[in-house]
Amino acid sequence: MKKTLLFPLLACGMIVYGQNGDPRLTEVWEPEPRVVTPGATDKDAPSDAIVLFNGKDLAEWESMDGKPAKWTVENGVVTVAKGTGAIKTKKAFGDCQLHIEWRTPAVVKGEGQGRGNSGIFLMGLYELQVLDSYNNRTYSNGQAASIYKQIPPLVNASRKPGEWQTYDIIFIAPRFNKDGSLKSQARITVFHNGVLVQNNMAIWGATQFIGIATNKAHGEKEPLVLQDHGDPVSFRNIWIRELE
Amino acid sequence: MKKTLLFPLLACGMIVYGQNGDPRLTEVWEPEPRVVTPGATDKDAPSDAIVLFNGKDLAEWESMDGKPAKWTVENGVVTVAKGTGAIKTKKAFGDCQLHIEWRTPAVVKGEGQGRGNSGIFLMGLYELQVLDSYNNRTYSNGQAASIYKQIPPLVNASRKPGEWQTYDIIFIAPRFNKDGSLKSQARITVFHNGVLVQNNMAIWGATQFIGIATNKAHGEKEPLVLQDHGDPVSFRNIWIRELE
Amino acid sequence: MKKTLLFPLLACGMIVYGQNGDPRLTEVWEPEPRVVTPGATDKDAPSDAIVLFNGKDLAEWESMDGKPAKWTVENGVVTVAKGTGAIKTKKAFGDCQLHIEWRTPAVVKGEGQGRGNSGIFLMGLYELQVLDSYNNRTYSNGQAASIYKQIPPLVNASRKPGEWQTYDIIFIAPRFNKDGSLKSQARITVFHNGVLVQNNMAIWGATQFIGIATNKAHGEKEPLVLQDHGDPVSFRNIWIRELE
Amino acid sequence: MKKTLLFPLLACGMIVYGQNGDPRLTEVWEPEPRVVTPGATDKDAPSDAIVLFNGKDLAEWESMDGKPAKWTVENGVVTVAKGTGAIKTKKAFGDCQLHIEWRTPAVVKGEGQGRGNSGIFLMGLYELQVLDSYNNRTYSNGQAASIYKQIPPLVNASRKPGEWQTYDIIFIAPRFNKDGSLKSQARITVFHNGVLVQNNMAIWGATQFIGIATNKAHGEKEPLVLQDHGDPVSFRNIWIRELE
């Protein structure tokens, strides 16, 4: 640190300041945070968000094979069309804030993993489970708001089937070293219907149905994927803010 | 690990399993996440929250000297009564999820730090700034959603004066060692009107107006404090969920 | 923050200070860090460490059933006595800095997991693998310095069989909520022979040989365990500093 | 997850497996951690390190103005040549593991910040203090192993003046967003003479002698700087491993 200390204040200012000092020394003016206009309500997309589903069409989505997405859009809602397969965003994303609303069928059918099952795959690899977990016991690390087959939610904050539910997600992508090894784990924070259910948890690796989570190097950005698990789960009001 | 490995499956199951295996091996059933009923909307208090302000009275609050809180409660809203001083919760909190709504006066008066200024002191020590930061330049680390005199918000997501604004906060308290040294820094995540503005940032220490943030050992739980900065800032719908 | 700002310095001091100010405002004098006398070399136990093995006896250890530990102590070294089972510390530990030195047999025998295998179980649950990984391919998440069946080391920094190797470990225990759910994951940093091999990685859960890592609530402190995997692996110079 | 579950094992394997299962399902073989040959001792440079000072010359260093570094090299040691200014590496670094040894003069002279003062500036911005802190009280956030004017060390693990001391450092650079705001804070872990003194602490910002730490966007890699504070502090055995 600078060696030559001058204490001119001792001669005058310190008398007035006493134990205080100049409060302006701890003000930081630059850079000025850029302005983002929040949505009309907190659920609505802020001005810097990319709206992934606007209620009208699947312009931002495609099938896994790159062909047009075949899910059903009706009344401002997109619903899994059984057997048409997962859909993915045309754009790719890394670190992000993601808002998504989903609804499992009001008419309950099946149980456990067989009831209102879908999934949100961050980067197409890390699944945040979507499931009707209202009075529907399954394995804890497979219920709604779990990181599938890895981390159960802190609590079960599910709404009833047929009601709209929300996920507000902060996702930090994993980083890989040049040699392909894992540098830092992905991290996730999730609010389910306004309730904190994943608190900055480290994701183990890419979701696997069988066996262990894996960590193979991948891109800094990858498309977001919504799963077709055969149940007519619906989604609406999907927007994402890139953190970069 | 266990030395004696038996691979009986080689005799039969593996033929069928191929590269798969038993998916049940990665199911975890216990413990079962406890049920929390979310609020009617995501802004409303979930079933396990402590409602700190219900719109009717200041039963959960007191003045800094332990006497009854003197702020004004009217029409479901509590407003700073200038000169009555800060108020603090009767209960103490550590790690928590906090929802709080606030509003600066519709009639703009003053500028910079002099416009619609208040503050939320987590544990009475770590200030998340409340300020009318709509078209009101001040130092970046002193505007709304900053950790005062420390960390500017990622973006300025302010609503107009007179409009209700929200903070959704995840706060992890600092930990101290037995000898009084700082073991781990406090961490904070904040959404301002639904927009991520503090992303798991480490707080430097207790907020200081003049000089450096300090880190003196304190309790695991401390009361939440709302600041009287002389401006008639209002609050409503305050609830907290202890993370413990 | 304080409302009444006085800037007497503008009258005198600021002229002298210019863009500077009083450097003493950012000095923190209390608390004073306590003095720890480092070891004679960096490998030796500092003054506040608990020496778990002093080269003479197993006074700090016992068998898993609480009976006297049966491993062999000779020439300042303790060696796994095949078939006598794991040993654990009499004291329990949570967050800690751990130094431990180990050696696999100079005469190589077996391969993969069958060569120079032992393990260090933090809290008796989280295994840092000990294995002869010098020119001995096994699964990446099972080689020396891996968090067994979870996280491979960043690099393979193994010394040759018969040579002494070191682990310098920072371990932060997991935290559990009152309801038994996992609050925060355990974290680990490891240097293997002076090379960073685990960089603040989140441990998935308790080590499992078969199936998935588990997270059942346990004490804040649990004994450290060394594994008897049937190979005559040796240890020496084991010391631990509690971080608390 | 895959919808069609086959449980052929129920027919045979499960009888044998019981509660177990196939341990191979949790083996991960790829990628294989690359081999790094550790140094002859843990203090010596591993095979993938960049040796910044080899005891012979300052080939890896230059003055702040880009001219040849003027510090004194003698007997395998480099010593601050008072008044010649700081020196910086020709190469730039971001995330890294850094080993560095330093020695303050055996003949004690001056006190507080005036005794054996130098500093290691990661990225040229974040100072890990070098000071003779053996029986030499100064402000806690200015003593050896402090992040200068920010974070005191956990303990004072200083050796006596005239003795060689070591820092083993893990440094994670801060990240900035495209708009210049701070995305994630720098983090640091430091062992001083083998004793943990900084445990994954978030650095507030660039070191300032006067006033507050600042966070202006800078490159992903920046040169390492050693400070000339006027005292003949010596260094030796400096090596760095890039974490990337």
Tab-separated table of C-alpha atoms in Angstrom, chain A:
chain	number	residue	atom	x	y	z
A	1	MET	CA	0.000	0.000	0.000
A	2	LYS	CA	1.026	3.566	-0.404
A	3	LYS	CA	3.847	4.339	1.898
A	4	THR	CA	3.615	8.076	2.261
A	5	LEU	CA	0.739	8.776	4.546
A	6	LEU	CA	-0.327	12.309	5.021
A	7	PHE	CA	-2.614	13.158	7.855
A	8	PRO	CA	-3.454	16.770	7.259
A	9	LEU	CA	-6.799	16.171	8.817
A	10	LEU	CA	-5.192	15.894	12.165
A	11	ALA	CA	-4.692	19.584	11.905
A	12	CYS	CA	-8.257	20.537	11.301
A	13	GLY	CA	-10.850	18.094	9.992
A	14	MET	CA	-10.443	15.416	12.598
A	15	ILE	CA	-11.564	17.763	15.271
A	16	VAL	CA	-14.881	18.077	13.584
A	17	TYR	CA	-15.147	14.560	12.274
A	18	GLY	CA	-14.315	12.984	15.564
A	19	GLN	CA	-14.487	9.211	15.120
A	20	ASN	CA	-16.371	9.587	11.952
A	21	GLY	CA	-14.735	10.512	8.703
A	22	ASP	CA	-15.904	11.245	5.249
A	23	PRO	CA	-18.902	9.117	4.256
A	24	ARG	CA	-18.256	9.809	0.603
A	25	LEU	CA	-15.197	7.586	0.701
A	26	THR	CA	-17.424	4.536	0.611
A	27	GLU	CA	-19.676	5.639	-2.206
A	28	VAL	CA	-19.223	3.902	-5.543
A	29	TRP	CA	-20.800	5.660	-8.483
A	30	GLU	CA	-19.587	3.593	-11.416
A	31	PRO	CA	-20.723	1.546	-13.112
A	32	GLU	CA	-24.334	2.583	-12.815
A	33	PRO	CA	-26.652	-0.439	-12.831
A	34	ARG	CA	-28.571	-0.548	-16.076
A	35	VAL	CA	-32.309	-0.011	-15.931
A	36	VAL	CA	-34.633	-2.970	-16.326
A	37	THR	CA	-38.343	-2.318	-16.365
A	38	PRO	CA	-40.036	-4.988	-14.283
A	39	GLY	CA	-43.159	-6.681	-15.596
A	40	ALA	CA	-46.640	-5.434	-14.776
A	41	THR	CA	-46.604	-7.997	-11.989
A	42	ASP	CA	-43.576	-9.825	-10.632
A	43	LYS	CA	-44.584	-12.844	-12.697
A	44	ASP	CA	-44.479	-10.945	-15.937
A	45	ALA	CA	-41.406	-10.704	-18.094
A	46	PRO	CA	-39.088	-7.773	-17.327
A	47	SER	CA	-37.858	-5.666	-20.209
A	48	ASP	CA	-34.587	-7.567	-20.674
A	49	ALA	CA	-36.119	-11.043	-20.658
A	50	ILE	CA	-36.430	-13.293	-23.659
A	51	VAL	CA	-40.040	-14.427	-23.797
A	52	LEU	CA	-39.920	-18.110	-24.646
A	53	PHE	CA	-43.648	-18.598	-24.832
A	54	ASN	CA	-46.009	-15.759	-25.446
A	55	GLY	CA	-49.197	-17.766	-25.435
A	56	LYS	CA	-49.584	-17.737	-29.179
A	57	ASP	CA	-47.137	-20.028	-30.889
A	58	LEU	CA	-43.998	-22.112	-30.481
A	59	ALA	CA	-41.801	-19.793	-32.494
A	60	GLU	CA	-39.009	-20.131	-29.940
A	61	TRP	CA	-39.141	-23.934	-29.859
A	62	GLU	CA	-38.457	-26.946	-32.023
A	63	SER	CA	-38.476	-30.720	-31.738
A	64	MET	CA	-35.323	-32.495	-30.682
A	65	ASP	CA	-34.644	-33.323	-34.311
A	66	GLY	CA	-34.857	-29.692	-35.324
A	67	LYS	CA	-38.276	-29.978	-36.929
A	68	PRO	CA	-41.209	-27.803	-35.849
A	69	ALA	CA	-42.420	-28.408	-32.309
A	70	LYS	CA	-45.655	-30.351	-32.243
A	71	TRP	CA	-47.084	-29.588	-28.844
A	72	THR	CA	-50.548	-28.085	-28.626
A	73	VAL	CA	-51.059	-24.348	-28.245
A	74	GLU	CA	-54.512	-23.304	-27.161
A	75	ASN	CA	-55.952	-20.492	-25.093
A	76	GLY	CA	-52.543	-19.075	-24.321
A	77	VAL	CA	-51.286	-22.402	-23.038
A	78	VAL	CA	-48.932	-24.987	-24.486
A	79	THR	CA	-49.582	-28.621	-23.651
A	80	VAL	CA	-47.528	-31.747	-24.141
A	81	ALA	CA	-48.818	-33.672	-27.133
A	82	LYS	CA	-48.180	-37.223	-26.006
A	83	GLY	CA	-45.701	-39.069	-28.093
A	84	THR	CA	-44.471	-36.051	-30.041
A	85	GLY	CA	-41.348	-35.936	-27.947
A	86	ALA	CA	-39.536	-33.282	-26.009
A	87	ILE	CA	-39.179	-29.736	-27.303
A	88	LYS	CA	-36.188	-27.478	-27.041
A	89	THR	CA	-35.531	-23.787	-27.441
A	90	LYS	CA	-33.961	-22.584	-30.639
A	91	LYS	CA	-31.715	-20.327	-28.599
A	92	ALA	CA	-29.174	-21.695	-26.170
A	93	PHE	CA	-28.680	-20.537	-22.601
A	94	GLY	CA	-26.148	-20.792	-19.796
A	95	ASP	CA	-26.451	-18.887	-16.520
A	96	CYS	CA	-29.978	-17.584	-16.280
A	97	GLN	CA	-33.022	-16.551	-14.334
A	98	LEU	CA	-35.974	-18.556	-15.568
A	99	HIS	CA	-39.664	-18.104	-14.846
A	100	ILE	CA	-42.011	-20.853	-15.911
A	101	GLU	CA	-45.574	-21.776	-15.036
A	102	TRP	CA	-46.972	-25.253	-15.337
A	103	ARG	CA	-50.127	-27.207	-14.617
A	104	THR	CA	-50.825	-30.888	-14.261
A	105	PRO	CA	-54.223	-32.260	-15.309
A	106	ALA	CA	-57.142	-31.466	-13.012
A	107	VAL	CA	-58.413	-34.979	-13.488
A	108	VAL	CA	-55.962	-37.092	-11.577
A	109	LYS	CA	-54.803	-40.229	-13.319
A	110	GLY	CA	-52.018	-42.609	-12.333
A	111	GLU	CA	-49.781	-42.370	-9.318
A	112	GLY	CA	-46.198	-41.704	-8.337
A	113	GLN	CA	-44.138	-40.920	-11.395
A	114	GLY	CA	-47.167	-41.712	-13.517
A	115	ARG	CA	-49.157	-38.652	-12.523
A	116	GLY	CA	-48.676	-35.346	-14.281
A	117	ASN	CA	-45.054	-35.980	-15.162
A	118	SER	CA	-42.877	-33.684	-17.238
A	119	GLY	CA	-39.565	-31.989	-16.670
A	120	ILE	CA	-37.524	-28.883	-17.278
A	121	PHE	CA	-34.021	-29.703	-18.474
A	122	LEU	CA	-31.703	-26.768	-17.979
A	123	MET	CA	-29.143	-26.901	-20.774
A	124	GLY	CA	-31.005	-29.999	-21.886
A	125	LEU	CA	-29.160	-31.921	-19.181
A	126	TYR	CA	-30.113	-30.922	-15.665
A	127	GLU	CA	-33.674	-31.825	-14.829
A	128	LEU	CA	-35.884	-29.896	-12.495
A	129	GLN	CA	-38.755	-32.289	-12.075
A	130	VAL	CA	-42.324	-31.386	-12.975
A	131	LEU	CA	-44.848	-33.708	-11.380
A	132	ASP	CA	-48.183	-33.677	-9.696
A	133	SER	CA	-46.844	-34.066	-6.169
A	134	TYR	CA	-50.007	-33.070	-4.391
A	135	ASN	CA	-50.884	-36.049	-2.223
A	136	ASN	CA	-48.897	-38.251	-4.522
A	137	ARG	CA	-46.010	-39.971	-2.835
A	138	THR	CA	-43.017	-40.950	-4.883
A	139	TYR	CA	-39.314	-41.027	-4.115
A	140	SER	CA	-38.235	-37.725	-2.580
A	141	ASN	CA	-35.621	-37.066	-5.211
A	142	GLY	CA	-38.206	-37.581	-7.917
A	143	GLN	CA	-41.033	-35.370	-6.745
A	144	ALA	CA	-41.896	-31.899	-8.013
A	145	ALA	CA	-39.070	-29.386	-7.585
A	146	SER	CA	-36.463	-32.083	-7.086
A	147	ILE	CA	-33.304	-32.141	-9.126
A	148	TYR	CA	-34.304	-35.464	-10.524
A	149	LYS	CA	-32.556	-38.455	-8.982
A	150	GLN	CA	-30.321	-36.107	-7.057
A	151	ILE	CA	-31.687	-33.484	-4.698
A	152	PRO	CA	-35.137	-33.478	-3.101
A	153	PRO	CA	-36.810	-30.109	-2.623
A	154	LEU	CA	-36.524	-28.584	0.839
A	155	VAL	CA	-40.299	-28.787	1.167
A	156	ASN	CA	-43.259	-29.896	-0.881
A	157	ALA	CA	-44.970	-26.664	-1.918
A	158	SER	CA	-47.215	-28.189	-4.541
A	159	ARG	CA	-50.552	-26.768	-5.531
A	160	LYS	CA	-53.485	-28.992	-6.388
A	161	PRO	CA	-53.721	-30.685	-9.759
A	162	GLY	CA	-55.358	-28.396	-12.262
A	163	GLU	CA	-53.950	-25.281	-10.632
A	164	TRP	CA	-51.154	-23.258	-12.148
A	165	GLN	CA	-47.824	-23.539	-10.408
A	166	THR	CA	-44.648	-21.496	-10.794
A	167	TYR	CA	-40.952	-22.093	-10.747
A	168	ASP	CA	-38.613	-19.158	-10.341
A	169	ILE	CA	-35.135	-20.439	-11.003
A	170	ILE	CA	-31.594	-19.146	-10.762
A	171	PHE	CA	-29.276	-21.463	-12.633
A	172	ILE	CA	-25.517	-21.218	-12.802
A	173	ALA	CA	-24.063	-23.513	-15.429
A	174	PRO	CA	-21.190	-25.857	-14.634
A	175	ARG	CA	-17.770	-24.917	-15.881
A	176	PHE	CA	-15.312	-27.336	-17.442
A	177	ASN	CA	-11.564	-27.233	-17.672
A	178	LYS	CA	-9.738	-27.374	-20.974
A	179	ASP	CA	-8.995	-31.050	-20.411
A	180	GLY	CA	-12.701	-31.808	-20.066
A	181	SER	CA	-12.745	-32.240	-16.302
A	182	LEU	CA	-15.385	-30.532	-14.206
A	183	LYS	CA	-14.190	-27.193	-12.920
A	184	SER	CA	-17.207	-26.096	-10.934
A	185	GLN	CA	-20.566	-27.693	-10.397
A	186	ALA	CA	-23.826	-26.257	-11.686
A	187	ARG	CA	-25.800	-24.514	-8.974
A	188	ILE	CA	-29.515	-23.993	-8.667
A	189	THR	CA	-31.954	-21.997	-6.594
A	190	VAL	CA	-35.664	-22.618	-7.047
A	191	PHE	CA	-38.817	-21.081	-5.660
A	192	HIS	CA	-41.884	-23.256	-6.109
A	193	ASN	CA	-45.045	-21.209	-5.872
A	194	GLY	CA	-43.057	-18.569	-4.026
A	195	VAL	CA	-41.521	-21.010	-1.543
A	196	LEU	CA	-37.767	-21.651	-1.512
A	197	VAL	CA	-37.239	-25.299	-2.395
A	198	GLN	CA	-33.664	-25.427	-3.712
A	199	ASN	CA	-31.216	-23.092	-2.024
A	200	ASN	CA	-28.063	-22.686	-4.069
A	201	MET	CA	-27.564	-26.427	-4.324
A	202	ALA	CA	-24.747	-27.924	-6.352
A	203	ILE	CA	-26.121	-30.212	-9.030
A	204	TRP	CA	-24.267	-33.514	-9.150
A	205	GLY	CA	-24.160	-33.741	-12.905
A	206	ALA	CA	-26.375	-34.467	-15.871
A	207	THR	CA	-29.587	-36.204	-14.899
A	208	GLN	CA	-29.616	-39.941	-15.391
A	209	PHE	CA	-32.624	-42.179	-15.038
A	210	ILE	CA	-30.393	-45.143	-14.358
A	211	GLY	CA	-27.058	-44.970	-12.637
A	212	ILE	CA	-24.985	-42.044	-11.657
A	213	ALA	CA	-25.033	-38.391	-12.664
A	214	THR	CA	-22.405	-37.721	-15.284
A	215	ASN	CA	-20.190	-34.763	-16.065
A	216	LYS	CA	-19.081	-34.553	-19.632
A	217	ALA	CA	-17.877	-31.204	-20.899
A	218	HIS	CA	-20.478	-29.349	-22.949
A	219	GLY	CA	-21.053	-25.880	-24.333
A	220	GLU	CA	-21.386	-22.734	-22.276
A	221	LYS	CA	-24.893	-22.457	-23.620
A	222	GLU	CA	-27.293	-25.220	-24.478
A	223	PRO	CA	-30.995	-25.212	-25.329
A	224	LEU	CA	-33.637	-25.514	-22.647
A	225	VAL	CA	-35.707	-28.670	-22.989
A	226	LEU	CA	-39.224	-29.518	-21.853
A	227	GLN	CA	-39.985	-33.193	-21.492
A	228	ASP	CA	-42.749	-35.254	-23.024
A	229	HIS	CA	-43.366	-37.892	-20.401
A	230	GLY	CA	-46.692	-38.836	-21.880
A	231	ASP	CA	-48.883	-36.754	-19.593
A	232	PRO	CA	-50.773	-33.677	-20.834
A	233	VAL	CA	-48.908	-31.203	-18.678
A	234	SER	CA	-49.353	-27.567	-19.672
A	235	PHE	CA	-47.014	-24.583	-19.590
A	236	ARG	CA	-47.440	-20.821	-19.923
A	237	ASN	CA	-45.646	-17.552	-19.295
A	238	ILE	CA	-42.108	-18.773	-19.864
A	239	TRP	CA	-39.367	-16.161	-19.857
A	240	ILE	CA	-35.673	-16.179	-19.272
A	241	ARG	CA	-33.060	-13.586	-18.399
A	242	GLU	CA	-29.511	-14.390	-19.343
A	243	LEU	CA	-27.062	-13.695	-16.561
A	244	GLU	CA	-24.010	-12.609	-18.438
